[in-house]
PDB file of C-alpha atoms and ligand atoms in Angstrom:
ATOM      1  CA  MET V  25      98.416 101.111 196.187  1.00 95.00           C
ATOM      2  CA  ILE V  26     101.573  99.434 194.582  1.00 98.00           C
ATOM      3  CA  ILE V  27     100.782  96.166 192.445  1.00 98.00           C
ATOM      4  CA  LEU V  28     103.495  94.785 190.533  1.00 98.00           C
ATOM      5  CA  ASP V  29     103.218  91.546 187.994  1.00 98.00           C
ATOM      6  CA  ASP V  30     106.812  89.784 188.164  1.00 98.00           C
ATOM      7  CA  HIS V  31     106.915  88.394 184.863  1.00 98.00           C
ATOM      8  CA  PHE V  32     104.958  89.986 182.014  1.00 98.00           C
ATOM      9  CA  HIS V  33     106.083  89.607 178.244  1.00 98.00           C
ATOM     10  CA  VAL V  34     105.183  92.314 175.209  1.00 98.00           C
ATOM     11  CA  ASP V  35     105.226  91.560 171.398  1.00 98.00           C
ATOM     12  CA  PRO V  36     104.382  94.479 168.975  1.00 98.00           C
ATOM     13  CA  PHE V  37     104.399  92.103 166.307  1.00 97.00           C
ATOM     14  CA  HIS V  38     102.192  89.064 167.708  1.00 96.00           C
ATOM     15  CA  GLY V  39     100.537  90.758 170.761  1.00 97.00           C
ATOM     16  CA  LEU V  40      98.509  93.700 172.215  1.00 97.00           C
ATOM     17  CA  PHE V  41     101.751  95.349 173.325  1.00 98.00           C
ATOM     18  CA  LEU V  42     100.610  98.769 174.765  1.00 98.00           C
ATOM     19  CA  GLU V  43      97.069  97.908 175.153  1.00 98.00           C
ATOM     20  CA  ALA V  44      98.150  94.798 177.245  1.00 98.00           C
ATOM     21  CA  VAL V  45      99.777  97.319 179.516  1.00 98.00           C
ATOM     22  CA  LYS V  46      96.869  99.612 179.691  1.00 98.00           C
ATOM     23  CA  GLN V  47      94.691  96.544 180.692  1.00 98.00           C
ATOM     24  CA  PHE V  48      97.069  95.913 183.339  1.00 98.00           C
ATOM     25  CA  HIS V  49      96.734  99.363 184.642  1.00 98.00           C
ATOM     26  CA  ARG V  50      93.042  99.920 184.332  1.00 98.00           C
ATOM     27  CA  ALA V  51      92.460  96.683 186.419  1.00 98.00           C
ATOM     28  CA  GLY V  52      94.945  98.450 189.354  1.00 98.00           C
ATOM     29  CA  GLY V  53      98.390  97.399 188.240  1.00 98.00           C
ATOM     30  CA  THR V  54     101.492 100.023 188.443  1.00 98.00           C
ATOM     31  CA  HIS V  55     104.496  98.284 188.144  1.00 98.00           C
ATOM     32  CA  LEU V  56     105.655  95.556 185.723  1.00 98.00           C
ATOM     33  CA  MET V  57     108.777  93.004 185.176  1.00 98.00           C
ATOM     34  CA  VAL V  58     109.017  93.029 181.353  1.00 98.00           C
ATOM     35  CA  VAL V  59     110.836  89.975 180.326  1.00 98.00           C
ATOM     36  CA  TYR V  60     112.955  89.558 177.183  1.00 98.00           C
ATOM     37  CA  LYS V  61     110.728  86.847 174.666  1.00 97.00           C
ATOM     38  CA  SER V  62     113.053  85.556 172.048  1.00 97.00           C
ATOM     39  CA  ALA V  63     115.241  87.060 169.049  1.00 98.00           C
ATOM     40  CA  HIS V  64     112.923  85.189 166.717  1.00 97.00           C
ATOM     41  CA  ASP V  65     110.184  86.935 168.393  1.00 97.00           C
ATOM     42  CA  TYR V  66     111.525  90.113 168.087  1.00 98.00           C
ATOM     43  CA  GLY V  67     112.511  89.873 164.227  1.00 97.00           C
ATOM     44  CA  PHE V  68     116.058  88.616 164.502  1.00 98.00           C
ATOM     45  CA  PRO V  69     117.193  85.050 163.496  1.00 95.00           C
ATOM     46  CA  GLY V  70     118.797  84.080 166.881  1.00 96.00           C
ATOM     47  CA  LEU V  71     121.878  82.456 164.980  1.00 97.00           C
ATOM     48  CA  LYS V  72     124.530  84.446 166.804  1.00 97.00           C
ATOM     49  CA  VAL V  73     125.467  86.656 169.828  1.00 98.00           C
ATOM     50  CA  GLU V  74     124.742  89.741 167.592  1.00 98.00           C
ATOM     51  CA  ASP V  75     121.125  88.939 166.985  1.00 98.00           C
ATOM     52  CA  PHE V  76     120.620  88.164 170.659  1.00 98.00           C
ATOM     53  CA  MET V  77     122.005  91.679 171.450  1.00 98.00           C
ATOM     54  CA  LYS V  78     119.999  93.438 168.763  1.00 98.00           C
ATOM     55  CA  ALA V  79     116.726  91.795 170.537  1.00 98.00           C
ATOM     56  CA  MET V  80     117.764  92.696 173.925  1.00 98.00           C
ATOM     57  CA  ASP V  81     118.592  96.282 172.495  1.00 98.00           C
ATOM     58  CA  PHE V  82     114.651  96.236 171.079  1.00 98.00           C
ATOM     59  CA  HIS V  83     113.587  94.653 174.175  1.00 98.00           C
ATOM     60  CA  ILE V  84     114.775  97.615 175.958  1.00 98.00           C
ATOM     61  CA  GLY V  85     113.269 100.009 173.660  1.00 98.00           C
ATOM     62  CA  LEU V  86     110.049  98.496 174.107  1.00 98.00           C
ATOM     63  CA  VAL V  87     110.447  98.998 177.912  1.00 98.00           C
ATOM     64  CA  GLU V  88     111.202 102.908 177.135  1.00 98.00           C
ATOM     65  CA  ARG V  89     108.038 102.867 175.259  1.00 98.00           C
ATOM     66  CA  ILE V  90     105.909 101.599 177.897  1.00 98.00           C
ATOM     67  CA  ASN V  91     107.457 104.029 180.661  1.00 98.00           C
ATOM     68  CA  LYS V  92     106.874 106.908 178.149  1.00 98.00           C
ATOM     69  CA  GLU V  93     103.437 106.183 176.535  1.00 98.00           C
ATOM     70  CA  THR V  94     101.761 104.327 179.737  1.00 98.00           C
ATOM     71  CA  PRO V  95     101.209 105.435 183.087  1.00 98.00           C
ATOM     72  CA  VAL V  96     102.867 101.969 184.570  1.00 98.00           C
ATOM     73  CA  LYS V  97     106.246 101.896 185.821  1.00 98.00           C
ATOM     74  CA  ALA V  98     108.250  99.221 183.737  1.00 98.00           C
ATOM     75  CA  TYR V  99     111.673  97.300 184.292  1.00 98.00           C
ATOM     76  CA  ALA V 100     113.506  95.186 181.934  1.00 98.00           C
ATOM     77  CA  VAL V 101     114.667  91.808 182.353  1.00 98.00           C
ATOM     78  CA  VAL V 102     117.302  90.504 179.526  1.00 98.00           C
ATOM     79  CA  GLY V 103     119.031  87.031 178.753  1.00 98.00           C
ATOM     80  CA  VAL V 104     118.883  84.281 176.400  1.00 98.00           C
ATOM     81  CA  HIS V 105     115.953  81.818 176.510  1.00 96.00           C
ATOM     82  CA  PRO V 106     116.989  78.504 177.050  1.00 96.00           C
ATOM     83  CA  ALA V 107     114.810  77.449 174.100  1.00 96.00           C
ATOM     84  CA  GLU V 108     116.744  79.284 171.957  1.00 97.00           C
ATOM     85  CA  PHE V 109     119.838  77.807 173.067  1.00 97.00           C
ATOM     86  CA  ALA V 110     118.351  74.403 172.582  1.00 96.00           C
ATOM     87  CA  TYR V 111     117.401  75.497 169.011  1.00 96.00           C
ATOM     88  CA  LEU V 112     121.015  76.905 168.263  1.00 97.00           C
ATOM     89  CA  ALA V 113     122.841  73.726 169.483  1.00 97.00           C
ATOM     90  CA  GLU V 114     120.524  71.497 167.531  1.00 95.00           C
ATOM     91  CA  LYS V 115     121.267  73.715 164.756  1.00 96.00           C
ATOM     92  CA  ARG V 116     125.023  74.637 164.710  1.00 97.00           C
ATOM     93  CA  GLY V 117     126.234  72.514 167.395  1.00 97.00           C
ATOM     94  CA  LEU V 118     126.838  72.397 171.192  1.00 97.00           C
ATOM     95  CA  LYS V 119     129.988  74.311 171.125  1.00 98.00           C
ATOM     96  CA  TYR V 120     129.553  76.846 169.014  1.00 98.00           C
ATOM     97  CA  ALA V 121     125.931  77.404 170.711  1.00 98.00           C
ATOM     98  CA  LYS V 122     127.507  77.878 174.131  1.00 98.00           C
ATOM     99  CA  ASP V 123     129.662  80.419 173.070  1.00 98.00           C
ATOM    100  CA  GLU V 124     127.435  82.355 171.432  1.00 98.00           C
ATOM    101  CA  VAL V 125     125.070  82.073 174.279  1.00 98.00           C
ATOM    102  CA  ARG V 126     127.646  82.796 176.719  1.00 98.00           C
ATOM    103  CA  LYS V 127     128.639  86.356 175.342  1.00 98.00           C
ATOM    104  CA  ALA V 128     125.322  87.189 174.773  1.00 98.00           C
ATOM    105  CA  LEU V 129     124.598  86.737 178.656  1.00 98.00           C
ATOM    106  CA  GLU V 130     127.759  88.425 179.150  1.00 98.00           C
ATOM    107  CA  TYR V 131     125.897  91.378 176.706  1.00 98.00           C
ATOM    108  CA  ALA V 132     122.509  91.056 179.398  1.00 98.00           C
ATOM    109  CA  GLN V 133     125.099  91.639 182.367  1.00 98.00           C
ATOM    110  CA  ARG V 134     126.467  95.027 180.639  1.00 98.00           C
ATOM    111  CA  LEU V 135     122.781  96.103 180.303  1.00 98.00           C
ATOM    112  CA  CYS V 136     122.315  95.510 183.877  1.00 98.00           C
ATOM    113  CA  LEU V 137     125.406  97.199 185.076  1.00 98.00           C
ATOM    114  CA  GLU V 138     124.212 100.225 183.019  1.00 98.00           C
ATOM    115  CA  GLY V 139     121.041 100.483 184.844  1.00 98.00           C
ATOM    116  CA  LYS V 140     119.040  99.373 181.522  1.00 98.00           C
ATOM    117  CA  ALA V 141     117.835  96.284 183.035  1.00 98.00           C
ATOM    118  CA  VAL V 142     117.532  95.022 186.438  1.00 98.00           C
ATOM    119  CA  ALA V 143     117.745  91.197 186.084  1.00 98.00           C
ATOM    120  CA  ILE V 144     119.231  88.574 183.452  1.00 98.00           C
ATOM    121  CA  GLY V 145     116.562  86.490 182.620  1.00 95.00           C
ATOM    122  CA  GLU V 146     114.546  84.462 181.604  1.00 95.00           C
ATOM    123  CA  ILE V 147     117.513  81.772 181.509  1.00 97.00           C
ATOM    124  CA  GLY V 148     117.866  78.398 182.730  1.00 95.00           C
ATOM    125  CA  ARG V 149     116.766  74.791 181.304  1.00 92.00           C
ATOM    126  CA  PRO V 150     113.981  73.906 178.865  1.00 90.00           C
ATOM    127  CA  HIS V 151     110.728  72.623 180.030  1.00 88.00           C
ATOM    128  CA  TYR V 152     110.847  69.971 177.542  1.00 89.00           C
ATOM    129  CA  GLU V 153     112.614  66.619 176.688  1.00 88.00           C
ATOM    130  CA  VAL V 154     116.309  67.733 175.050  1.00 89.00           C
ATOM    131  CA  SER V 155     119.415  65.421 174.557  1.00 93.00           C
ATOM    132  CA  PRO V 156     121.448  64.883 177.692  1.00 94.00           C
ATOM    133  CA  ASP V 157     124.423  67.135 176.366  1.00 95.00           C
ATOM    134  CA  ILE V 158     121.813  70.048 175.901  1.00 95.00           C
ATOM    135  CA  TRP V 159     120.732  69.839 179.083  1.00 94.00           C
ATOM    136  CA  GLU V 160     124.000  69.598 180.827  1.00 96.00           C
ATOM    137  CA  ALA V 161     125.178  72.296 178.762  1.00 96.00           C
ATOM    138  CA  SER V 162     122.148  74.507 179.783  1.00 96.00           C
ATOM    139  CA  ILE V 163     122.868  73.549 183.403  1.00 96.00           C
ATOM    140  CA  GLU V 164     126.208  75.177 183.074  1.00 97.00           C
ATOM    141  CA  LEU V 165     124.745  78.371 181.052  1.00 97.00           C
ATOM    142  CA  MET V 166     122.258  78.724 184.027  1.00 97.00           C
ATOM    143  CA  LYS V 167     125.198  78.736 186.665  1.00 97.00           C
ATOM    144  CA  TYR V 168     127.254  81.034 184.335  1.00 98.00           C
ATOM    145  CA  GLY V 169     124.180  83.577 184.042  1.00 98.00           C
ATOM    146  CA  MET V 170     123.767  83.430 187.818  1.00 98.00           C
ATOM    147  CA  ALA V 171     127.642  83.956 188.361  1.00 98.00           C
ATOM    148  CA  LEU V 172     127.330  87.240 185.982  1.00 98.00           C
ATOM    149  CA  ALA V 173     124.165  88.359 188.310  1.00 98.00           C
ATOM    150  CA  LYS V 174     126.440  87.875 191.100  1.00 98.00           C
ATOM    151  CA  GLU V 175     129.250  89.686 189.812  1.00 98.00           C
ATOM    152  CA  ALA V 176     126.793  92.595 189.009  1.00 98.00           C
ATOM    153  CA  ASP V 177     124.967  92.432 191.796  1.00 97.00           C
ATOM    154  CA  CYS V 178     121.569  92.250 190.002  1.00 97.00           C
ATOM    155  CA  ALA V 179     118.838  89.318 190.008  1.00 98.00           C
ATOM    156  CA  VAL V 180     118.288  86.470 187.751  1.00 98.00           C
ATOM    157  CA  GLN V 181     114.641  84.715 186.827  1.00 98.00           C
ATOM    158  CA  LEU V 182     114.869  81.304 185.864  1.00 96.00           C
ATOM    159  CA  HIS V 183     112.862  79.139 183.394  1.00 95.00           C
ATOM    160  CA  THR V 184     112.790  75.430 183.970  1.00 91.00           C
ATOM    161  CA  GLU V 185     110.938  72.400 183.692  1.00 86.00           C
ATOM    162  CA  SER V 186     108.236  72.254 185.956  1.00 85.00           C
ATOM    163  CA  PHE V 187     109.074  71.918 189.616  1.00 85.00           C
ATOM    164  CA  ASP V 188     108.723  70.216 192.657  1.00 90.00           C
ATOM    165  CA  GLU V 189     110.354  70.069 196.194  1.00 93.00           C
ATOM    166  CA  ALA V 190     113.363  67.738 194.874  1.00 92.00           C
ATOM    167  CA  ARG V 191     113.839  70.125 192.189  1.00 93.00           C
ATOM    168  CA  PHE V 192     113.973  73.156 194.202  1.00 93.00           C
ATOM    169  CA  ARG V 193     116.727  71.336 196.326  1.00 95.00           C
ATOM    170  CA  GLU V 194     118.790  70.889 193.363  1.00 94.00           C
ATOM    171  CA  LEU V 195     118.287  74.533 192.548  1.00 94.00           C
ATOM    172  CA  GLY V 196     119.583  75.486 195.967  1.00 95.00           C
ATOM    173  CA  GLU V 197     122.766  73.327 195.247  1.00 96.00           C
ATOM    174  CA  TYR V 198     123.688  75.446 192.099  1.00 95.00           C
ATOM    175  CA  VAL V 199     122.929  78.639 194.125  1.00 95.00           C
ATOM    176  CA  ARG V 200     125.409  77.693 196.699  1.00 96.00           C
ATOM    177  CA  GLU V 201     127.650  76.788 194.478  1.00 97.00           C
ATOM    178  CA  VAL V 202     127.839  80.114 192.333  1.00 97.00           C
ATOM    179  CA  GLY V 203     127.610  82.051 195.798  1.00 97.00           C
ATOM    180  CA  ILE V 204     125.024  84.174 194.508  1.00 97.00           C
ATOM    181  CA  LYS V 205     122.480  85.819 197.213  1.00 95.00           C
ATOM    182  CA  PRO V 206     119.664  83.768 198.001  1.00 88.00           C
ATOM    183  CA  TYR V 207     117.085  86.384 197.451  1.00 95.00           C
ATOM    184  CA  LYS V 208     118.536  87.455 194.065  1.00 97.00           C
ATOM    185  CA  VAL V 209     117.695  83.774 192.317  1.00 97.00           C
ATOM    186  CA  VAL V 210     114.032  84.514 191.137  1.00 97.00           C
ATOM    187  CA  LYS V 211     112.266  80.957 190.032  1.00 96.00           C
ATOM    188  CA  HIS V 212     109.851  82.074 187.642  1.00 96.00           C
ATOM    189  CA  PHE V 213     106.589  80.291 187.045  1.00 96.00           C
ATOM    190  CA  SER V 214     106.821  78.720 190.610  1.00 95.00           C
ATOM    191  CA  PRO V 215     104.449  76.266 192.219  1.00 95.00           C
ATOM    192  CA  PRO V 216     103.503  78.111 195.705  1.00 96.00           C
ATOM    193  CA  LEU V 217     106.570  75.967 197.769  1.00 96.00           C
ATOM    194  CA  VAL V 218     107.081  79.362 199.685  1.00 97.00           C
ATOM    195  CA  LYS V 219     108.794  77.550 202.754  1.00 97.00           C
ATOM    196  CA  VAL V 220     110.672  75.198 200.769  1.00 96.00           C
ATOM    197  CA  ALA V 221     112.161  78.143 198.491  1.00 96.00           C
ATOM    198  CA  GLU V 222     113.038  79.962 201.066  1.00 96.00           C
ATOM    199  CA  GLU V 223     114.906  76.872 202.920  1.00 95.00           C
ATOM    200  CA  VAL V 224     116.787  76.460 199.717  1.00 94.00           C
ATOM    201  CA  GLY V 225     117.483  80.206 198.712  1.00 91.00           C
ATOM    202  CA  VAL V 226     115.397  80.792 196.025  1.00 95.00           C
ATOM    203  CA  PHE V 227     112.563  83.640 195.455  1.00 97.00           C
ATOM    204  CA  PRO V 228     109.364  82.094 194.102  1.00 97.00           C
ATOM    205  CA  SER V 229     107.595  84.204 191.697  1.00 98.00           C
ATOM    206  CA  VAL V 230     104.080  82.366 191.761  1.00 98.00           C
ATOM    207  CA  ILE V 231     101.830  82.084 188.910  1.00 96.00           C
ATOM    208  CA  ALA V 232      98.890  84.207 190.251  1.00 97.00           C
ATOM    209  CA  SER V 233      95.845  81.524 190.232  1.00 97.00           C
ATOM    210  CA  ARG V 234      93.230  81.568 192.967  1.00 97.00           C
ATOM    211  CA  LYS V 235      94.597  78.134 194.260  1.00 97.00           C
ATOM    212  CA  ASN V 236      98.061  78.726 193.892  1.00 97.00           C
ATOM    213  CA  ILE V 237      98.297  82.068 195.560  1.00 98.00           C
ATOM    214  CA  ARG V 238      95.719  80.727 198.432  1.00 98.00           C
ATOM    215  CA  GLU V 239      98.441  78.192 198.906  1.00 98.00           C
ATOM    216  CA  ALA V 240     101.331  80.283 198.808  1.00 98.00           C
ATOM    217  CA  ILE V 241      99.944  83.105 201.512  1.00 98.00           C
ATOM    218  CA  SER V 242      99.214  80.102 204.022  1.00 98.00           C
ATOM    219  CA  GLN V 243     102.896  79.490 203.866  1.00 98.00           C
ATOM    220  CA  GLY V 244     104.047  83.234 204.184  1.00 98.00           C
ATOM    221  CA  ASN V 245     104.595  86.361 202.142  1.00 98.00           C
ATOM    222  CA  ARG V 246     107.762  85.839 201.148  1.00 98.00           C
ATOM    223  CA  PHE V 247     107.073  85.549 197.124  1.00 98.00           C
ATOM    224  CA  MET V 248     106.127  87.539 194.231  1.00 98.00           C
ATOM    225  CA  MET V 249     102.904  87.309 191.808  1.00 98.00           C
ATOM    226  CA  GLU V 250     103.162  86.774 188.057  1.00 98.00           C
ATOM    227  CA  THR V 251     100.991  86.231 185.213  1.00 98.00           C
ATOM    228  CA  ASP V 252     103.426  85.088 182.447  1.00 97.00           C
ATOM    229  CA  TYR V 253     101.250  86.574 180.258  1.00 98.00           C
ATOM    230  CA  ILE V 254     103.066  85.812 176.795  1.00 97.00           C
ATOM    231  CA  ASP V 255     101.180  88.776 174.482  1.00 97.00           C
ATOM    232  CA  ASP V 256     100.366  86.521 171.357  1.00 96.00           C
ATOM    233  CA  LYS V 257      96.963  86.801 169.754  1.00 94.00           C
ATOM    234  CA  SER V 258      96.576  83.368 168.933  1.00 94.00           C
ATOM    235  CA  ARG V 259      96.764  82.479 172.507  1.00 93.00           C
ATOM    236  CA  PRO V 260      94.760  85.301 174.277  1.00 89.00           C
ATOM    237  CA  GLY V 261      95.010  85.357 178.038  1.00 88.00           C
ATOM    238  CA  ALA V 262      97.903  82.651 178.199  1.00 93.00           C
ATOM    239  CA  VAL V 263      99.398  81.994 180.576  1.00 94.00           C
ATOM    240  CA  LEU V 264      97.033  84.131 182.460  1.00 97.00           C
ATOM    241  CA  GLY V 265      95.680  87.311 181.286  1.00 97.00           C
ATOM    242  CA  PRO V 266      97.121  90.841 182.080  1.00 98.00           C
ATOM    243  CA  LYS V 267      94.535  91.910 184.401  1.00 98.00           C
ATOM    244  CA  THR V 268      95.155  88.668 187.198  1.00 98.00           C
ATOM    245  CA  VAL V 269      97.569  90.115 189.333  1.00 98.00           C
ATOM    246  CA  PRO V 270      95.936  93.523 190.127  1.00 98.00           C
ATOM    247  CA  ARG V 271      92.496  91.729 190.243  1.00 98.00           C
ATOM    248  CA  ARG V 272      93.446  88.599 192.336  1.00 98.00           C
ATOM    249  CA  THR V 273      95.564  91.012 195.004  1.00 98.00           C
ATOM    250  CA  LYS V 274      92.360  93.234 195.338  1.00 98.00           C
ATOM    251  CA  ALA V 275      90.021  90.163 195.672  1.00 98.00           C
ATOM    252  CA  PHE V 276      92.646  88.954 198.275  1.00 98.00           C
ATOM    253  CA  LEU V 277      92.686  91.678 200.238  1.00 98.00           C
ATOM    254  CA  GLN V 278      88.950  92.110 200.153  1.00 98.00           C
ATOM    255  CA  ASN V 279      88.110  88.550 201.503  1.00 97.00           C
ATOM    256  CA  GLY V 280      91.020  88.726 204.152  1.00 97.00           C
ATOM    257  CA  LEU V 281      93.084  86.216 202.573  1.00 98.00           C
ATOM    258  CA  PHE V 282      95.765  89.147 202.401  1.00 98.00           C
ATOM    259  CA  THR V 283      96.443  91.571 204.738  1.00 98.00           C
ATOM    260  CA  GLU V 284      97.515  95.358 204.106  1.00 98.00           C
ATOM    261  CA  GLU V 285     101.073  94.373 205.121  1.00 98.00           C
ATOM    262  CA  ASP V 286     101.118  91.230 202.840  1.00 98.00           C
ATOM    263  CA  VAL V 287     100.346  93.148 199.726  1.00 98.00           C
ATOM    264  CA  TYR V 288     102.977  95.651 200.679  1.00 98.00           C
ATOM    265  CA  LYS V 289     105.566  92.840 201.108  1.00 98.00           C
ATOM    266  CA  ILE V 290     104.517  91.083 197.830  1.00 98.00           C
ATOM    267  CA  HIS V 291     104.471  94.217 195.568  1.00 98.00           C
ATOM    268  CA  VAL V 292     106.917  96.535 197.186  1.00 98.00           C
ATOM    269  CA  GLY V 293     109.160  95.166 199.897  1.00 98.00           C
ATOM    270  CA  ASN V 294     109.989  91.628 198.306  1.00 98.00           C
ATOM    271  CA  PRO V 295     110.650  93.482 194.776  1.00 98.00           C
ATOM    272  CA  ARG V 296     112.463  96.008 196.413  1.00 98.00           C
ATOM    273  CA  LYS V 297     115.018  93.746 197.999  1.00 97.00           C
ATOM    274  CA  VAL V 298     115.134  91.246 194.799  1.00 98.00           C
ATOM    275  CA  TYR V 299     115.823  93.603 192.288  1.00 98.00           C
ATOM    276  CA  GLY V 300     117.158  96.608 194.417  1.00 97.00           C
ATOM    277  CA  ILE V 301     114.432  99.183 192.933  1.00 97.00           C
ATOM    278  CA  ASP V 302     112.316 101.282 194.588  1.00 96.00           C
ATOM    279  CA  PRO V 303     108.529 101.140 193.279  1.00 95.00           C
ATOM    280  CA  GLU V 304     107.701 103.584 195.744  1.00 94.00           C
ATOM    281  CA  GLU V 305     109.579 106.515 194.000  1.00 84.00           C
TER     282      GLU V 305
HETATM  283 ZN1   ZN F 423     108.435  83.972 180.075  1.00 90.56          ZN
END
């Protein structure tokens, strides 16, 4: 059975790295979307485009190691985290930060075109209060990242403040404005608003808590499951632990909340459509 966690971080300096992936595998997990953390986490200052490029290359190297050294199939998602942009804008000014991050996103697009990554992410806007200038610029960069993804025919994973129906509708307007295919825009850390997301043209990657997944599946199976595991020893099991997606999937199948068809759609059909990957090969 194929089981995919759609948003998982690894960190060889602060976390368990391969051990976390092995835990995922022992629980029954098979496929991972491994998402870039930050230049800073990977040992680069995050002050210029070259720092972000080196950090993305480093991230690709981590994904290659997972594929060589564990039985799990990992795919890379690369971008610039909105918190990195906000930090740089405060430190070096808005215009400078925007230019550097734009160039970094173009590099992320190149990695997708070269087949080294399958999506640009996580990009978006900060989940905490920032100045109106930084907020507006973050939205601009998010749309730029979506436009790059559209051009490369790859997906984007979006990081945002906590979401509700109104914000999904706002995001839907950006999707239409950019003209990217609606199933190529993944809302990471999504609440279980499966129907609203489909209506506005966004693909939800739902945090795999019991309550969320129960609500999500009651609305349909057009979603993916994630832990947003951050792999930081000082925050073990945050946001959810590495075993959560396989454990929850199996439990839901056992207690009848998922059918076999649901499991196949969530872990194979949906990722195939969104990322253009073939988890079955
Ligand atoms: Zn994340």
